[in-house]
Coordinates of C-alpha atoms in Angstrom, one line a residue:
X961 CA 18.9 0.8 -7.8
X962 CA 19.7 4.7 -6.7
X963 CA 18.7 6.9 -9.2
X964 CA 19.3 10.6 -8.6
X965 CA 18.2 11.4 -12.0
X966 CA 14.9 14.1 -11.3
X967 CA 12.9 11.9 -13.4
X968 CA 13.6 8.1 -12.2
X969 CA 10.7 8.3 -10.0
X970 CA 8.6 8.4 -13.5
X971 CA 10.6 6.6 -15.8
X972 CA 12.0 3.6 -13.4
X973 CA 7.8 2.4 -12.8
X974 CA 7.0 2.6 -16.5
X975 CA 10.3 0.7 -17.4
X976 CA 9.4 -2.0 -15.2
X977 CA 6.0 -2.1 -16.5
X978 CA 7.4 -2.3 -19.9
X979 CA 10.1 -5.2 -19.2
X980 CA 7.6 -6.5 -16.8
X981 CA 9.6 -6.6 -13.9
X982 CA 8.2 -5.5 -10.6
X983 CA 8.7 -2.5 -8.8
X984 CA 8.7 -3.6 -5.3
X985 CA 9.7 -0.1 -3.8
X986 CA 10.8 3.2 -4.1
X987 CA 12.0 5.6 -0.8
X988 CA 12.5 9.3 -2.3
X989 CA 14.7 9.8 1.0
X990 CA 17.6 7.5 -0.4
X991 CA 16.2 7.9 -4.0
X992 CA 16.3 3.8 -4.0
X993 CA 14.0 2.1 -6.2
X994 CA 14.2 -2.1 -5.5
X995 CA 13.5 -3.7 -8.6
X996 CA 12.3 -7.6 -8.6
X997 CA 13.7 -9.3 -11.8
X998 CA 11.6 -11.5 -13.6
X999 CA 12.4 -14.8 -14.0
X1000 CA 11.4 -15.9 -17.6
X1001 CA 13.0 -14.1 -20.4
X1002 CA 11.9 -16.0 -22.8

């Protein structure tokens, strides 16, 4: 994901932590966040 929004570096963790998905990484340089998916949504 790019995000350029001033607050994605807060809000993109805590909605992964919330939908359980994991944040794998974030780079402020590119403002990329990659997001890994998880596989039961069950």
């Amino acid at each position: 994901v790019i995000a350029l929004d001033s607050g994605a570096p807060e809000d993109l963790p805590a909605w992964c932590r919330m939908t359980r998905n994991e944040l794998v990484r974030h780079d402020p340089a590119t403002h990329s966040f990659w997001i890994r998916s998880r596989r039961e949504w069950t």
